[in-house]
Amino acid sequence: MEQYVIKGGIPLIGEVEIGGAKNAALAILAAAILCDEPVVVDNIPDIRDISVILSAIQSIGAEVERLGRHTVKITGKTIHMVHVGYDSIKKIRASYYLLGALLGKYKKAEVPLPGGCNIGIRAIDQHKKGFEALGAKVKIEHGMIMAETDSLKGAHLYFDVVSVGATINVMLAAVLAEGNTILENPAKEPHVVDVANFLNSMGANIKGAGTDVIRIKGVKSLHGTEYSIIPDQIEAGTFMLAAAATKGDVIVRNVIPKHLEAISAKLMEIGCQITEEDDAVRVFGNSELKHTQIKTLPYPGFPTDMQPQMTVTLALSHGTSIVTETIFDNRFKYVDELAKMGASIKVEGNTAIVDGVKKLTGAEISAPDLRAGAALIIAGLAADGCTVIDDIQYIERGYEGLDEKLRQLGGQIERVACEKDIQRFKLKIC
Ligand code: UD1
């Protein structure tokens, strides 16, 4: 079983390149099957979740050709079934995008209920509501969501909850529906806009993505395209927080600074210096960071996917910080692991009260989910001594070469396969 072993206490210094956005890529790869012509998607991250969705796309008959580490060609013409098998997809949340794409194109889809990180109840009622508004019959049986109709018809829909998944999924089904669809109270995340831009490059007619109302004019068919995914806001944010927590100085390159505003603002508030270029953000962590309050909210609010990384940084900042998680109800599981490292955090309901400590100390800990795992790596990099992190498969779902990129910044981190490797690392470095 692979683990990360980290020798902490070294400020991260240097430059890091950010890859393509995981959450945009997952939706865009599913959306690529909406047409029969070849679609080439570039800047996809080389991570496990992407391999899973590509194999699911292949399993229903589409041609999937890797043109390079970050480029793939998908041809949907050869799809011969609308039933996605459980084994190929159970581990990822984004499996549900195949529902919207298959329903949009073939008017029928059967997809296993989504998996993904266990960070709380992850309802799909808004997806269902959207498909039903477009005229589909939707039922959940034997762990599958099944949607079917003779024809999809545009509709006026109000989302009761702001949901990234539901907004994208309904968009995927609506682009080929007859007539106009209006989506009110949609998610405005950068990846929602990226998916809309991708669909428009295939000939869809979507306006307003990123605003409070999305308007879609249904078209008869879509055509092939070539598209490059936007940079990953959460990967970038993770490096920004790693720079802050280790009191380092890191230039995070290949980003869209606008997408990082909520993170930059909070980092400045706690005392980091931030400078922005057209496609880069530099984070300089001051010697003593201050406390603050964080509330996770849909974009442009502070992203829930950055909450654990921010909490780790606040655990090392002076004073008492309050972190409120409003999106998912089980996103503080990593706090017990941080306590083993000397953090002083009390969780009450959806709020963490973080009493900053002067230092964390290395410990043996486990990654409970993807972003919490990344946060624990940051804790290990900032802590005195050696940290060993288990269950790193969660982390590898969403970060490409995280250990390698951290080493480029001077971080002492290695991916190890056995106890002997850990001992070797400790002898060499600790
Ligand atoms: C996506 C991201 C995830 C991120 C989250 C919020 C992907 C693959 N995952 O997840 O990394 O943390 O957005 O930015 O893109 N909800 C309902 N009914 C629904 C759908 C959602 O009540 O039908 C609730 C959820 O339980 C949750 C909230 O809405 O409390 C937000 O969920 P949503 O935005 O849908 O998250 P995901 O798309 O699952």
PDB file of N, CA, C and O in Angstrom, residues 262-322:
ATOM      1  N   ALA A 262     -11.236  34.429  -4.113  1.00  0.00           N
ATOM      2  CA  ALA A 262     -11.688  34.161  -2.737  1.00  0.00           C
ATOM      3  C   ALA A 262     -10.512  33.665  -1.895  1.00  0.00           C
ATOM      4  O   ALA A 262     -10.376  34.029  -0.720  1.00  0.00           O
ATOM      5  N   ILE A 263      -9.656  32.860  -2.503  1.00  0.00           N
ATOM      6  CA  ILE A 263      -8.509  32.296  -1.775  1.00  0.00           C
ATOM      7  C   ILE A 263      -7.467  33.395  -1.530  1.00  0.00           C
ATOM      8  O   ILE A 263      -6.973  33.569  -0.416  1.00  0.00           O
ATOM      9  N   SER A 264      -7.183  34.176  -2.571  1.00  0.00           N
ATOM     10  CA  SER A 264      -6.199  35.261  -2.438  1.00  0.00           C
ATOM     11  C   SER A 264      -6.646  36.247  -1.361  1.00  0.00           C
ATOM     12  O   SER A 264      -5.836  36.694  -0.534  1.00  0.00           O
ATOM     13  N   ALA A 265      -7.946  36.589  -1.367  1.00  0.00           N
ATOM     14  CA  ALA A 265      -8.445  37.577  -0.403  1.00  0.00           C
ATOM     15  C   ALA A 265      -8.231  37.091   1.026  1.00  0.00           C
ATOM     16  O   ALA A 265      -7.788  37.846   1.894  1.00  0.00           O
ATOM     17  N   LYS A 266      -8.530  35.822   1.270  1.00  0.00           N
ATOM     18  CA  LYS A 266      -8.368  35.290   2.631  1.00  0.00           C
ATOM     19  C   LYS A 266      -6.893  35.215   3.017  1.00  0.00           C
ATOM     20  O   LYS A 266      -6.524  35.463   4.165  1.00  0.00           O
ATOM     21  N   LEU A 267      -6.048  34.862   2.051  1.00  0.00           N
ATOM     22  CA  LEU A 267      -4.612  34.793   2.359  1.00  0.00           C
ATOM     23  C   LEU A 267      -4.070  36.182   2.711  1.00  0.00           C
ATOM     24  O   LEU A 267      -3.259  36.328   3.632  1.00  0.00           O
ATOM     25  N   MET A 268      -4.549  37.201   1.996  1.00  0.00           N
ATOM     26  CA  MET A 268      -4.089  38.568   2.313  1.00  0.00           C
ATOM     27  C   MET A 268      -4.586  38.961   3.705  1.00  0.00           C
ATOM     28  O   MET A 268      -3.865  39.574   4.478  1.00  0.00           O
ATOM     29  N   GLU A 269      -5.836  38.563   3.999  1.00  0.00           N
ATOM     30  CA  GLU A 269      -6.417  38.898   5.300  1.00  0.00           C
ATOM     31  C   GLU A 269      -5.596  38.322   6.449  1.00  0.00           C
ATOM     32  O   GLU A 269      -5.470  38.949   7.494  1.00  0.00           O
ATOM     33  N   ILE A 270      -5.036  37.138   6.257  1.00  0.00           N
ATOM     34  CA  ILE A 270      -4.270  36.543   7.371  1.00  0.00           C
ATOM     35  C   ILE A 270      -2.790  36.961   7.343  1.00  0.00           C
ATOM     36  O   ILE A 270      -2.013  36.527   8.178  1.00  0.00           O
ATOM     37  N   GLY A 271      -2.441  37.795   6.358  1.00  0.00           N
ATOM     38  CA  GLY A 271      -1.105  38.382   6.420  1.00  0.00           C
ATOM     39  C   GLY A 271      -0.130  37.937   5.343  1.00  0.00           C
ATOM     40  O   GLY A 271       1.044  38.301   5.396  1.00  0.00           O
ATOM     41  N   CYS A 272      -0.594  37.172   4.358  1.00  0.00           N
ATOM     42  CA  CYS A 272       0.317  36.810   3.250  1.00  0.00           C
ATOM     43  C   CYS A 272       0.381  37.957   2.251  1.00  0.00           C
ATOM     44  O   CYS A 272      -0.553  38.737   2.122  1.00  0.00           O
ATOM     45  N   GLN A 273       1.480  38.026   1.539  1.00  0.00           N
ATOM     46  CA  GLN A 273       1.546  38.981   0.426  1.00  0.00           C
ATOM     47  C   GLN A 273       1.209  38.230  -0.854  1.00  0.00           C
ATOM     48  O   GLN A 273       1.774  37.163  -1.116  1.00  0.00           O
ATOM     49  N   ILE A 274       0.307  38.812  -1.649  1.00  0.00           N
ATOM     50  CA  ILE A 274      -0.095  38.166  -2.894  1.00  0.00           C
ATOM     51  C   ILE A 274       0.169  39.135  -4.028  1.00  0.00           C
ATOM     52  O   ILE A 274      -0.249  40.296  -3.957  1.00  0.00           O
ATOM     53  N   THR A 275       0.836  38.682  -5.074  1.00  0.00           N
ATOM     54  CA  THR A 275       0.917  39.513  -6.276  1.00  0.00           C
ATOM     55  C   THR A 275       0.403  38.702  -7.459  1.00  0.00           C
ATOM     56  O   THR A 275       0.590  37.488  -7.519  1.00  0.00           O
ATOM     57  N   GLU A 276      -0.273  39.400  -8.357  1.00  0.00           N
ATOM     58  CA  GLU A 276      -0.880  38.716  -9.501  1.00  0.00           C
ATOM     59  C   GLU A 276      -0.249  39.170 -10.807  1.00  0.00           C
ATOM     60  O   GLU A 276       0.029  40.343 -10.989  1.00  0.00           O
ATOM     61  N   GLU A 277      -0.027  38.218 -11.699  1.00  0.00           N
ATOM     62  CA  GLU A 277       0.325  38.541 -13.080  1.00  0.00           C
ATOM     63  C   GLU A 277      -0.847  38.073 -13.937  1.00  0.00           C
ATOM     64  O   GLU A 277      -1.837  37.586 -13.408  1.00  0.00           O
ATOM     65  N   ASP A 278      -0.727  38.163 -15.268  1.00  0.00           N
ATOM     66  CA  ASP A 278      -1.845  37.749 -16.133  1.00  0.00           C
ATOM     67  C   ASP A 278      -2.246  36.308 -15.875  1.00  0.00           C
ATOM     68  O   ASP A 278      -3.415  35.975 -15.815  1.00  0.00           O
ATOM     69  N   ASP A 279      -1.246  35.419 -15.762  1.00  0.00           N
ATOM     70  CA  ASP A 279      -1.572  34.006 -15.596  1.00  0.00           C
ATOM     71  C   ASP A 279      -0.781  33.364 -14.459  1.00  0.00           C
ATOM     72  O   ASP A 279      -0.417  32.195 -14.511  1.00  0.00           O
ATOM     73  N   ALA A 280      -0.508  34.152 -13.435  1.00  0.00           N
ATOM     74  CA  ALA A 280       0.243  33.622 -12.295  1.00  0.00           C
ATOM     75  C   ALA A 280      -0.126  34.373 -11.017  1.00  0.00           C
ATOM     76  O   ALA A 280      -0.566  35.518 -11.067  1.00  0.00           O
ATOM     77  N   VAL A 281       0.042  33.690  -9.908  1.00  0.00           N
ATOM     78  CA  VAL A 281      -0.173  34.312  -8.592  1.00  0.00           C
ATOM     79  C   VAL A 281       1.025  33.948  -7.737  1.00  0.00           C
ATOM     80  O   VAL A 281       1.448  32.785  -7.713  1.00  0.00           O
ATOM     81  N   ARG A 282       1.590  34.964  -7.054  1.00  0.00           N
ATOM     82  CA  ARG A 282       2.723  34.686  -6.165  1.00  0.00           C
ATOM     83  C   ARG A 282       2.250  34.809  -4.713  1.00  0.00           C
ATOM     84  O   ARG A 282       1.616  35.799  -4.349  1.00  0.00           O
ATOM     85  N   VAL A 283       2.562  33.818  -3.915  1.00  0.00           N
ATOM     86  CA  VAL A 283       2.174  33.840  -2.502  1.00  0.00           C
ATOM     87  C   VAL A 283       3.442  33.862  -1.664  1.00  0.00           C
ATOM     88  O   VAL A 283       4.287  32.974  -1.772  1.00  0.00           O
ATOM     89  N   PHE A 284       3.528  34.893  -0.839  1.00  0.00           N
ATOM     90  CA  PHE A 284       4.673  35.009   0.060  1.00  0.00           C
ATOM     91  C   PHE A 284       4.138  34.932   1.489  1.00  0.00           C
ATOM     92  O   PHE A 284       3.366  35.781   1.916  1.00  0.00           O
ATOM     93  N   GLY A 285       4.460  33.852   2.190  1.00  0.00           N
ATOM     94  CA  GLY A 285       3.927  33.648   3.547  1.00  0.00           C
ATOM     95  C   GLY A 285       4.756  34.413   4.560  1.00  0.00           C
ATOM     96  O   GLY A 285       5.943  34.181   4.674  1.00  0.00           O
ATOM     97  N   ASN A 286       4.124  35.330   5.282  1.00  0.00           N
ATOM     98  CA  ASN A 286       4.832  36.089   6.319  1.00  0.00           C
ATOM     99  C   ASN A 286       5.227  35.182   7.469  1.00  0.00           C
ATOM    100  O   ASN A 286       4.731  34.071   7.584  1.00  0.00           O
ATOM    101  N   SER A 287       6.088  35.677   8.327  1.00  0.00           N
ATOM    102  CA  SER A 287       6.539  34.810   9.420  1.00  0.00           C
ATOM    103  C   SER A 287       5.390  34.470  10.378  1.00  0.00           C
ATOM    104  O   SER A 287       5.263  33.347  10.824  1.00  0.00           O
ATOM    105  N   GLU A 288       4.507  35.425  10.675  1.00  0.00           N
ATOM    106  CA  GLU A 288       3.381  35.060  11.549  1.00  0.00           C
ATOM    107  C   GLU A 288       2.053  35.378  10.862  1.00  0.00           C
ATOM    108  O   GLU A 288       1.805  36.517  10.456  1.00  0.00           O
ATOM    109  N   LEU A 289       1.224  34.350  10.735  1.00  0.00           N
ATOM    110  CA  LEU A 289      -0.077  34.542  10.087  1.00  0.00           C
ATOM    111  C   LEU A 289      -1.143  34.784  11.148  1.00  0.00           C
ATOM    112  O   LEU A 289      -1.012  34.341  12.288  1.00  0.00           O
ATOM    113  N   LYS A 290      -2.234  35.483  10.716  1.00  0.00           N
ATOM    114  CA  LYS A 290      -3.288  35.858  11.677  1.00  0.00           C
ATOM    115  C   LYS A 290      -4.531  34.990  11.497  1.00  0.00           C
ATOM    116  O   LYS A 290      -4.713  34.351  10.465  1.00  0.00           O
ATOM    117  N   HIS A 291      -5.413  35.042  12.471  1.00  0.00           N
ATOM    118  CA  HIS A 291      -6.674  34.277  12.410  1.00  0.00           C
ATOM    119  C   HIS A 291      -7.691  34.967  11.496  1.00  0.00           C
ATOM    120  O   HIS A 291      -7.551  36.151  11.171  1.00  0.00           O
ATOM    121  N   THR A 292      -8.719  34.223  11.107  1.00  0.00           N
ATOM    122  CA  THR A 292      -9.812  34.816  10.315  1.00  0.00           C
ATOM    123  C   THR A 292     -11.053  33.933  10.416  1.00  0.00           C
ATOM    124  O   THR A 292     -11.070  32.949  11.162  1.00  0.00           O
ATOM    125  N   GLN A 293     -12.066  34.304   9.644  1.00  0.00           N
ATOM    126  CA  GLN A 293     -13.291  33.493   9.575  1.00  0.00           C
ATOM    127  C   GLN A 293     -13.482  33.062   8.132  1.00  0.00           C
ATOM    128  O   GLN A 293     -13.280  33.856   7.219  1.00  0.00           O
ATOM    129  N   ILE A 294     -13.889  31.826   7.959  1.00  0.00           N
ATOM    130  CA  ILE A 294     -14.118  31.285   6.608  1.00  0.00           C
ATOM    131  C   ILE A 294     -15.496  30.664   6.577  1.00  0.00           C
ATOM    132  O   ILE A 294     -15.881  29.943   7.508  1.00  0.00           O
ATOM    133  N   LYS A 295     -16.243  30.929   5.499  1.00  0.00           N
ATOM    134  CA  LYS A 295     -17.523  30.231   5.312  1.00  0.00           C
ATOM    135  C   LYS A 295     -17.523  29.721   3.874  1.00  0.00           C
ATOM    136  O   LYS A 295     -17.355  30.509   2.942  1.00  0.00           O
ATOM    137  N   THR A 296     -17.667  28.421   3.706  1.00  0.00           N
ATOM    138  CA  THR A 296     -17.666  27.901   2.331  1.00  0.00           C
ATOM    139  C   THR A 296     -19.011  28.227   1.677  1.00  0.00           C
ATOM    140  O   THR A 296     -20.065  28.125   2.305  1.00  0.00           O
ATOM    141  N   LEU A 297     -18.942  28.610   0.415  1.00  0.00           N
ATOM    142  CA  LEU A 297     -20.143  29.024  -0.320  1.00  0.00           C
ATOM    143  C   LEU A 297     -19.959  28.664  -1.791  1.00  0.00           C
ATOM    144  O   LEU A 297     -18.821  28.507  -2.257  1.00  0.00           O
ATOM    145  N   PRO A 298     -21.056  28.580  -2.563  1.00  0.00           N
ATOM    146  CA  PRO A 298     -20.887  28.389  -4.011  1.00  0.00           C
ATOM    147  C   PRO A 298     -20.082  29.552  -4.595  1.00  0.00           C
ATOM    148  O   PRO A 298     -20.070  30.646  -4.024  1.00  0.00           O
ATOM    149  N   TYR A 299     -19.426  29.326  -5.725  1.00  0.00           N
ATOM    150  CA  TYR A 299     -18.633  30.362  -6.401  1.00  0.00           C
ATOM    151  C   TYR A 299     -19.493  31.606  -6.631  1.00  0.00           C
ATOM    152  O   TYR A 299     -20.649  31.468  -7.017  1.00  0.00           O
ATOM    153  N   PRO A 300     -18.989  32.797  -6.410  1.00  0.00           N
ATOM    154  CA  PRO A 300     -17.600  33.172  -6.126  1.00  0.00           C
ATOM    155  C   PRO A 300     -17.223  33.143  -4.649  1.00  0.00           C
ATOM    156  O   PRO A 300     -16.235  33.771  -4.274  1.00  0.00           O
ATOM    157  N   GLY A 301     -17.973  32.437  -3.818  1.00  0.00           N
ATOM    158  CA  GLY A 301     -17.608  32.330  -2.411  1.00  0.00           C
ATOM    159  C   GLY A 301     -16.396  31.437  -2.215  1.00  0.00           C
ATOM    160  O   GLY A 301     -15.823  30.918  -3.179  1.00  0.00           O
ATOM    161  N   PHE A 302     -16.018  31.247  -0.953  1.00  0.00           N
ATOM    162  CA  PHE A 302     -14.838  30.433  -0.665  1.00  0.00           C
ATOM    163  C   PHE A 302     -15.163  28.962  -0.954  1.00  0.00           C
ATOM    164  O   PHE A 302     -16.128  28.417  -0.429  1.00  0.00           O
ATOM    165  N   PRO A 303     -14.365  28.281  -1.805  1.00  0.00           N
ATOM    166  CA  PRO A 303     -14.728  26.922  -2.238  1.00  0.00           C
ATOM    167  C   PRO A 303     -14.620  25.868  -1.131  1.00  0.00           C
ATOM    168  O   PRO A 303     -13.620  25.842  -0.401  1.00  0.00           O
ATOM    169  N   THR A 304     -15.629  25.039  -1.036  1.00  0.00           N
ATOM    170  CA  THR A 304     -15.590  23.928  -0.064  1.00  0.00           C
ATOM    171  C   THR A 304     -14.377  23.028  -0.319  1.00  0.00           C
ATOM    172  O   THR A 304     -13.808  22.465   0.612  1.00  0.00           O
ATOM    173  N   ASP A 305     -13.961  22.912  -1.571  1.00  0.00           N
ATOM    174  CA  ASP A 305     -12.812  22.045  -1.883  1.00  0.00           C
ATOM    175  C   ASP A 305     -11.484  22.619  -1.374  1.00  0.00           C
ATOM    176  O   ASP A 305     -10.445  21.966  -1.480  1.00  0.00           O
ATOM    177  N   MET A 306     -11.505  23.862  -0.868  1.00  0.00           N
ATOM    178  CA  MET A 306     -10.299  24.452  -0.270  1.00  0.00           C
ATOM    179  C   MET A 306     -10.393  24.554   1.246  1.00  0.00           C
ATOM    180  O   MET A 306      -9.474  25.037   1.894  1.00  0.00           O
ATOM    181  N   GLN A 307     -11.520  24.123   1.789  1.00  0.00           N
ATOM    182  CA  GLN A 307     -11.738  24.293   3.238  1.00  0.00           C
ATOM    183  C   GLN A 307     -10.690  23.542   4.084  1.00  0.00           C
ATOM    184  O   GLN A 307     -10.096  24.125   4.993  1.00  0.00           O
ATOM    185  N   PRO A 308     -10.398  22.254   3.792  1.00  0.00           N
ATOM    186  CA  PRO A 308      -9.419  21.570   4.647  1.00  0.00           C
ATOM    187  C   PRO A 308      -8.020  22.201   4.569  1.00  0.00           C
ATOM    188  O   PRO A 308      -7.346  22.342   5.597  1.00  0.00           O
ATOM    189  N   GLN A 309      -7.599  22.596   3.353  1.00  0.00           N
ATOM    190  CA  GLN A 309      -6.265  23.192   3.199  1.00  0.00           C
ATOM    191  C   GLN A 309      -6.186  24.512   3.980  1.00  0.00           C
ATOM    192  O   GLN A 309      -5.164  24.841   4.584  1.00  0.00           O
ATOM    193  N   MET A 310      -7.284  25.281   3.962  1.00  0.00           N
ATOM    194  CA  MET A 310      -7.310  26.561   4.676  1.00  0.00           C
ATOM    195  C   MET A 310      -7.290  26.317   6.188  1.00  0.00           C
ATOM    196  O   MET A 310      -6.601  27.025   6.925  1.00  0.00           O
ATOM    197  N   THR A 311      -8.032  25.297   6.625  1.00  0.00           N
ATOM    198  CA  THR A 311      -8.085  25.012   8.076  1.00  0.00           C
ATOM    199  C   THR A 311      -6.692  24.641   8.592  1.00  0.00           C
ATOM    200  O   THR A 311      -6.295  25.068   9.684  1.00  0.00           O
ATOM    201  N   VAL A 312      -5.948  23.869   7.807  1.00  0.00           N
ATOM    202  CA  VAL A 312      -4.578  23.518   8.228  1.00  0.00           C
ATOM    203  C   VAL A 312      -3.740  24.790   8.390  1.00  0.00           C
ATOM    204  O   VAL A 312      -3.009  24.949   9.374  1.00  0.00           O
ATOM    205  N   THR A 313      -3.881  25.697   7.448  1.00  0.00           N
ATOM    206  CA  THR A 313      -3.099  26.941   7.524  1.00  0.00           C
ATOM    207  C   THR A 313      -3.512  27.744   8.753  1.00  0.00           C
ATOM    208  O   THR A 313      -2.664  28.295   9.464  1.00  0.00           O
ATOM    209  N   LEU A 314      -4.818  27.769   9.034  1.00  0.00           N
ATOM    210  CA  LEU A 314      -5.291  28.526  10.197  1.00  0.00           C
ATOM    211  C   LEU A 314      -4.875  27.850  11.502  1.00  0.00           C
ATOM    212  O   LEU A 314      -4.695  28.519  12.522  1.00  0.00           O
ATOM    213  N   ALA A 315      -4.708  26.520  11.437  1.00  0.00           N
ATOM    214  CA  ALA A 315      -4.261  25.799  12.638  1.00  0.00           C
ATOM    215  C   ALA A 315      -2.864  26.269  13.051  1.00  0.00           C
ATOM    216  O   ALA A 315      -2.455  26.085  14.191  1.00  0.00           O
ATOM    217  N   LEU A 316      -2.144  26.886  12.106  1.00  0.00           N
ATOM    218  CA  LEU A 316      -0.792  27.379  12.380  1.00  0.00           C
ATOM    219  C   LEU A 316      -0.739  28.905  12.441  1.00  0.00           C
ATOM    220  O   LEU A 316       0.337  29.491  12.407  1.00  0.00           O
ATOM    221  N   SER A 317      -1.913  29.531  12.463  1.00  0.00           N
ATOM    222  CA  SER A 317      -1.953  30.997  12.482  1.00  0.00           C
ATOM    223  C   SER A 317      -2.295  31.481  13.887  1.00  0.00           C
ATOM    224  O   SER A 317      -2.961  30.780  14.652  1.00  0.00           O
ATOM    225  N   HIS A 318      -1.887  32.692  14.216  1.00  0.00           N
ATOM    226  CA  HIS A 318      -2.077  33.227  15.559  1.00  0.00           C
ATOM    227  C   HIS A 318      -3.555  33.525  15.840  1.00  0.00           C
ATOM    228  O   HIS A 318      -4.227  34.147  15.027  1.00  0.00           O
ATOM    229  N   GLY A 319      -4.052  33.062  16.976  1.00  0.00           N
ATOM    230  CA  GLY A 319      -5.420  33.410  17.389  1.00  0.00           C
ATOM    231  C   GLY A 319      -6.439  32.337  17.015  1.00  0.00           C
ATOM    232  O   GLY A 319      -6.090  31.260  16.527  1.00  0.00           O
ATOM    233  N   THR A 320      -7.711  32.677  17.244  1.00  0.00           N
ATOM    234  CA  THR A 320      -8.784  31.696  17.037  1.00  0.00           C
ATOM    235  C   THR A 320      -9.540  31.998  15.751  1.00  0.00           C
ATOM    236  O   THR A 320     -10.066  33.100  15.569  1.00  0.00           O
ATOM    237  N   SER A 321      -9.587  31.012  14.864  1.00  0.00           N
ATOM    238  CA  SER A 321     -10.310  31.164  13.593  1.00  0.00           C
ATOM    239  C   SER A 321     -11.578  30.324  13.631  1.00  0.00           C
ATOM    240  O   SER A 321     -11.623  29.282  14.308  1.00  0.00           O
ATOM    241  N   ILE A 322     -12.570  30.751  12.868  1.00  0.00           N
ATOM    242  CA  ILE A 322     -13.823  30.001  12.780  1.00  0.00           C
ATOM    243  C   ILE A 322     -14.005  29.579  11.324  1.00  0.00           C
ATOM    244  O   ILE A 322     -13.979  30.427  10.421  1.00  0.00           O
TER     245      ILE A 322
END
